[in-house]
Coordinates of C-alpha atoms in Angstrom, one line a residue:
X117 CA 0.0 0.0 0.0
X118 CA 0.9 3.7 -1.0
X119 CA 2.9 4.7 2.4
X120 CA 1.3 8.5 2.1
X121 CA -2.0 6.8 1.9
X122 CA -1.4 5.1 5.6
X123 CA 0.2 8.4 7.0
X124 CA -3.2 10.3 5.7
X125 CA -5.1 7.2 7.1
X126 CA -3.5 7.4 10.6
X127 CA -3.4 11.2 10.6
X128 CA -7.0 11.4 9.6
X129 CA -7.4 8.6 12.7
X130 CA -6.5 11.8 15.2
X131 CA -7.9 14.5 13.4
X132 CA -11.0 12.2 14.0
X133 CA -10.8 12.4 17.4
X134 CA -10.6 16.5 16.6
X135 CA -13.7 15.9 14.4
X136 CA -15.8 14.6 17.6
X137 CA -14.7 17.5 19.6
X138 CA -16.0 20.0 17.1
X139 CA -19.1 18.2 16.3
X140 CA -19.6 18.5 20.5
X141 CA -18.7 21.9 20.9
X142 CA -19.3 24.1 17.9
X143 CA -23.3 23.6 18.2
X144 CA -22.6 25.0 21.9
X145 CA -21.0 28.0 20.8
X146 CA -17.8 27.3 21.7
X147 CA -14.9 26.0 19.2
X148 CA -13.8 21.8 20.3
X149 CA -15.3 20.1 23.5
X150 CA -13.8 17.0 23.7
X151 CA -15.3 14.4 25.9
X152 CA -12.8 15.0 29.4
X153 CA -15.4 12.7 31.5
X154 CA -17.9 10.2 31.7
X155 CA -21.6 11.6 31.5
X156 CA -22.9 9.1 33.9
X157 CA -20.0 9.0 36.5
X158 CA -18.0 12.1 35.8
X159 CA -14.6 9.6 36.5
X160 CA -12.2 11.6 34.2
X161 CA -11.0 9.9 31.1
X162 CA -7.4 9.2 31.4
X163 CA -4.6 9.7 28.9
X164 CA -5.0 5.9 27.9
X165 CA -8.3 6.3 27.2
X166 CA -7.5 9.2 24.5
X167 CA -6.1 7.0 21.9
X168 CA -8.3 7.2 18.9
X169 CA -10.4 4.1 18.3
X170 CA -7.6 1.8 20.3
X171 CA -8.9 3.0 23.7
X172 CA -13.1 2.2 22.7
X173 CA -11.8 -0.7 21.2
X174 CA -10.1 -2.0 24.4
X175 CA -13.0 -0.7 27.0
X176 CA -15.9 -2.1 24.7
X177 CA -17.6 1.2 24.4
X178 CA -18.4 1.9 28.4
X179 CA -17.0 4.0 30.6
X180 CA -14.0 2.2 32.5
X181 CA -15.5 3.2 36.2
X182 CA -19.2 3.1 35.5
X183 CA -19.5 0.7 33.0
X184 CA -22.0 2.8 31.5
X185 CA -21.8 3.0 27.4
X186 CA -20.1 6.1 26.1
X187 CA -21.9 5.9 22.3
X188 CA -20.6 4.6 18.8
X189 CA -20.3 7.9 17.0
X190 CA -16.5 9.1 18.2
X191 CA -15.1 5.7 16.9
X192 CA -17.3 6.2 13.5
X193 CA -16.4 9.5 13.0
X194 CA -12.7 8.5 13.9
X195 CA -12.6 5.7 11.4
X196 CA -14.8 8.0 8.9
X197 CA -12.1 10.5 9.0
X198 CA -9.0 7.9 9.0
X199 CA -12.0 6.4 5.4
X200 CA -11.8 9.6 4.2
X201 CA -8.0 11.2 4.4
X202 CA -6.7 7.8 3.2
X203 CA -8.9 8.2 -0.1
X204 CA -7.9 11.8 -1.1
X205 CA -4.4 10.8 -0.6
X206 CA -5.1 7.8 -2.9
X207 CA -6.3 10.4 -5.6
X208 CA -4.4 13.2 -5.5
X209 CA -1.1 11.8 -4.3
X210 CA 1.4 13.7 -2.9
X211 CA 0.1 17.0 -4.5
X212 CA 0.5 20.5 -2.9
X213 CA -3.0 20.4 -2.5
X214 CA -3.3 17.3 -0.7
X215 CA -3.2 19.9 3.0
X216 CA -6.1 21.8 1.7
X217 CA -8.6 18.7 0.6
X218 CA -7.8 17.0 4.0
X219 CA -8.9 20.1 5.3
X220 CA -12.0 20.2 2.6
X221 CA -13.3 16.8 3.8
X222 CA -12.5 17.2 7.5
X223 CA -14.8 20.2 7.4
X224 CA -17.6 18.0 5.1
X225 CA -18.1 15.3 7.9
X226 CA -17.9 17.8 10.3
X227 CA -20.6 19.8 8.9
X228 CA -22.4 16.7 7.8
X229 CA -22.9 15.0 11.6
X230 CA -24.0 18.3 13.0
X231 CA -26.5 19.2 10.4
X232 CA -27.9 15.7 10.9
X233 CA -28.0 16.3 14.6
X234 CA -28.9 19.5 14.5
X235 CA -30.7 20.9 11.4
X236 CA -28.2 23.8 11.5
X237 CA -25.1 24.3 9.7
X238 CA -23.0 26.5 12.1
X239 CA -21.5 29.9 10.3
X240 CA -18.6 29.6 12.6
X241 CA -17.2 26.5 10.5
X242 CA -18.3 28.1 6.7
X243 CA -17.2 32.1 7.5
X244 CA -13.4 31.2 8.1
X245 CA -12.7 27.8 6.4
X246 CA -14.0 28.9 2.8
X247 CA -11.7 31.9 2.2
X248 CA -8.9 29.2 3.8
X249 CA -9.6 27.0 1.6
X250 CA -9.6 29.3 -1.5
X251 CA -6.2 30.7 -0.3
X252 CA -4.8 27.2 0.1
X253 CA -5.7 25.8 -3.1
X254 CA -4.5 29.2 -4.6
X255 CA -1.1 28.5 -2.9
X256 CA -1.4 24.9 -4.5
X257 CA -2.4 26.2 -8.3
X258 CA 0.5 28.3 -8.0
X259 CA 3.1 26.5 -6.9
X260 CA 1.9 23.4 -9.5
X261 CA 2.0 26.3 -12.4
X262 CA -2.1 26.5 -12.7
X263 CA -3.1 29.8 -12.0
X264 CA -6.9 28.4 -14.2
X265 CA -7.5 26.3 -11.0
X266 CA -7.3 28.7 -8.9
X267 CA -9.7 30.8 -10.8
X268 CA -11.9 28.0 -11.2
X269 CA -12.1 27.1 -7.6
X270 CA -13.2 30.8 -7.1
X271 CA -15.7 30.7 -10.3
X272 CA -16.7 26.8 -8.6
X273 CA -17.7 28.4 -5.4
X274 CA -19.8 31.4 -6.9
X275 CA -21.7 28.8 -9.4
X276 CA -22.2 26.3 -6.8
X277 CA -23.6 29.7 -4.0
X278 CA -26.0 31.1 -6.6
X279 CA -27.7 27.8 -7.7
X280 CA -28.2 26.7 -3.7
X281 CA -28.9 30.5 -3.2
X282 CA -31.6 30.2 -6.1
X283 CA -32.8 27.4 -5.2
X284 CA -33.5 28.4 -1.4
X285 CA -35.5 31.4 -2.5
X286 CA -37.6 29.5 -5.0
X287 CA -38.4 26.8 -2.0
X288 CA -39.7 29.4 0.4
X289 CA -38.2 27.7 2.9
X290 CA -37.4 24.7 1.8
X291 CA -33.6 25.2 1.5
X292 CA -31.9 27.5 4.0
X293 CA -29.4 29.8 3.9
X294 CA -26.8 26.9 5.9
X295 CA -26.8 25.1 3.1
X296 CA -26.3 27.7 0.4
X297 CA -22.9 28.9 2.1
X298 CA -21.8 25.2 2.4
X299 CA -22.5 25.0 -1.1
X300 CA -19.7 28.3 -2.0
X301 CA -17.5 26.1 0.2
X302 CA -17.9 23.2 -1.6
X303 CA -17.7 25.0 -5.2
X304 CA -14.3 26.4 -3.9
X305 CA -13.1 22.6 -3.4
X306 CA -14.8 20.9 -6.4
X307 CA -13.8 24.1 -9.1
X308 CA -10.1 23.5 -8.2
X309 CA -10.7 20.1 -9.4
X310 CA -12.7 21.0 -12.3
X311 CA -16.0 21.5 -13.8
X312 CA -16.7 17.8 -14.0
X313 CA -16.5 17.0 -10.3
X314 CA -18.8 20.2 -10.0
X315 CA -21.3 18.7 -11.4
X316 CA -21.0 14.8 -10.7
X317 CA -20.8 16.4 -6.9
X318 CA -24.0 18.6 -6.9
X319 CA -25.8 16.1 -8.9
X320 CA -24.9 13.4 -6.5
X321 CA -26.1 15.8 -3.8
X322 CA -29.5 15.6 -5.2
X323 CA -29.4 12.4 -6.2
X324 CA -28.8 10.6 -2.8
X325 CA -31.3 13.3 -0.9
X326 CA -34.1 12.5 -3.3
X327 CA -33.5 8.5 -3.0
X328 CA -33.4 8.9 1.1
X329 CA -36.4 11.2 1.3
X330 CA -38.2 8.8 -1.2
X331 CA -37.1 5.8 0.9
X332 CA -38.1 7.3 4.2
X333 CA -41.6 8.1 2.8
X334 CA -41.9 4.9 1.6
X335 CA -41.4 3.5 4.7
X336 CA -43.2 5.9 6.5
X337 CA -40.7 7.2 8.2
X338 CA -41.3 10.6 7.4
X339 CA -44.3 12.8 5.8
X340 CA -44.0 14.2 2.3
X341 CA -44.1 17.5 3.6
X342 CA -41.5 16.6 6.7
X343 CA -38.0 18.5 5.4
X344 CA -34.4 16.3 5.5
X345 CA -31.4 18.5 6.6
X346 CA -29.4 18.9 3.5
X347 CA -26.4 19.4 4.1
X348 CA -25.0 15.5 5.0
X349 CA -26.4 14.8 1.3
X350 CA -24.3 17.7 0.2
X351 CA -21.0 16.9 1.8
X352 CA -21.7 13.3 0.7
X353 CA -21.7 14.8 -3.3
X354 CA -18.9 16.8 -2.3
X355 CA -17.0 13.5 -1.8
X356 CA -18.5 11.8 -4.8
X357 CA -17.2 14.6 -7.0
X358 CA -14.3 15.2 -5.4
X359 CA -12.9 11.4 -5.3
X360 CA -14.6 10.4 -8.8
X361 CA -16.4 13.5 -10.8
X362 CA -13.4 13.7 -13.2
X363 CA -13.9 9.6 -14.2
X364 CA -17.5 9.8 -14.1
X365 CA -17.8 13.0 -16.0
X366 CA -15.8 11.6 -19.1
X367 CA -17.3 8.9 -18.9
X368 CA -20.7 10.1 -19.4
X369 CA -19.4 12.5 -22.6
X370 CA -18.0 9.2 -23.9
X371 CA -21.0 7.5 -24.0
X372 CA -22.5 10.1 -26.0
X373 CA -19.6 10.8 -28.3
X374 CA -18.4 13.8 -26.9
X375 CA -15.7 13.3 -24.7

């Protein structure tokens, strides 16, 4: 296996660990609230029990005092991240903007779990880390001799704002303004890599909301007029374009003689 893959992998393993501690504390209104002690017992978690994954593993998912289970979701986001890091090193190699997508699908799953918990996608995470990420991947274009992909990340992250932004107004409601600055952020991200993972990514987006929302309906889990938070669908498209828009983008002019 690619070595950088495994770094990414392990590296995305702890910034897992600082995944959980923003989904915990950004809602709250403050920056990252890790979990320091057991909700049940209060026993303080010690450094052993800090180790991402390794330390659930090993105390089966309880509190080591108490016994009492602690939940599955810092493991899953852990191993999500760890999922995620090794697959953008796997496609972009060892690029100079490998920093800046690590940071781009951090910041999706982030965004994705509180949004699902939540219904609210916090400004605090899309105000600063959108013009960061447009900087870095300007850096990036630069140094690789590609000014165009820096402009396109910029022109990726306008298009993607005023659809979402269009879209929100014509559903009264229906879409909210969360959403539509999660979609400049991911523009930014998907326009560096170019139009084709623009479009695989927002039609993906749409694609995997509608199929859930039909599903849940279907099952009666939900009422057709009941709305989904949008934004885990759109951080999901965001990694569909990002990790396979360029493939599945020539692919589809192929098939119809245009590519």
């Amino acid at each position: 296996m690619d070595p950088l893959v495994v770094v990414c992998a392990v590296l995305g393993l702890l910034c897992g660990s600082l995944a959980d501690a923003a989904i915990v504390g950004i809602p709250r209104g403050g920056a990252l609230a890790p979990r320091r002690a057991c909700p049940a017992c209060a026993a303080p978690r010690r450094a052993r029990d800090r180790v991402p994954l390794l330390s659930w593993l090993l105390r089966r998912g309880r509190c080591r005092a108490c016994g009492t289970p602690l939940g599955v979701r810092p493991p899953l986001v852990e191993l999500a991240c760890a999922a995620l890091f090794g697959a953008v090193a796997a496609r972009v190699g060892a690029a100079w903007a490998l920093p800046a997508l690590l940071l781009y699908v951090w910041t999706l799953l982030v965004v994705a779990v509180i949004d699902a918990e939540t219904r609210r996608i916090p400004n605090r995470l899309t105000y600063p880390l959108t013009p960061l990420l447009l900087v870095l991947l300007t850096a990036a274009a630069l140094l690789d001799g590609q000014p165009a992909a820096a402009l396109r990340a910029l022109a990726g992250g306008a298009a993607v704002f005023a659809l979402l932004l269009l879209l929100a107004l014509a559903s009264r409601g229906g879409m909210g303004m969360g959403d539509v600055k999660l979609g400049g952020f991911i523009g930014v991200g998907l326009g560096f890599l170019g139009w084709g993972a623009v479009v695989v990514g927002i039609f993906a987006a749409f694609l995997l909301g509608g199929v859930v929302a039909l599903a849940l309906v279907a099952l009666r889990l939900r009422g057709r007029r009941d709305l989904l938070p949008f934004g885990p669908y759109l951080a999901a498209g965001a990694v569909v374009g990002l990790l396979a828009g360029g493939p599945l983008s020539r692919a589809y002019l192929a098939a119809f003689g245009l590519g």
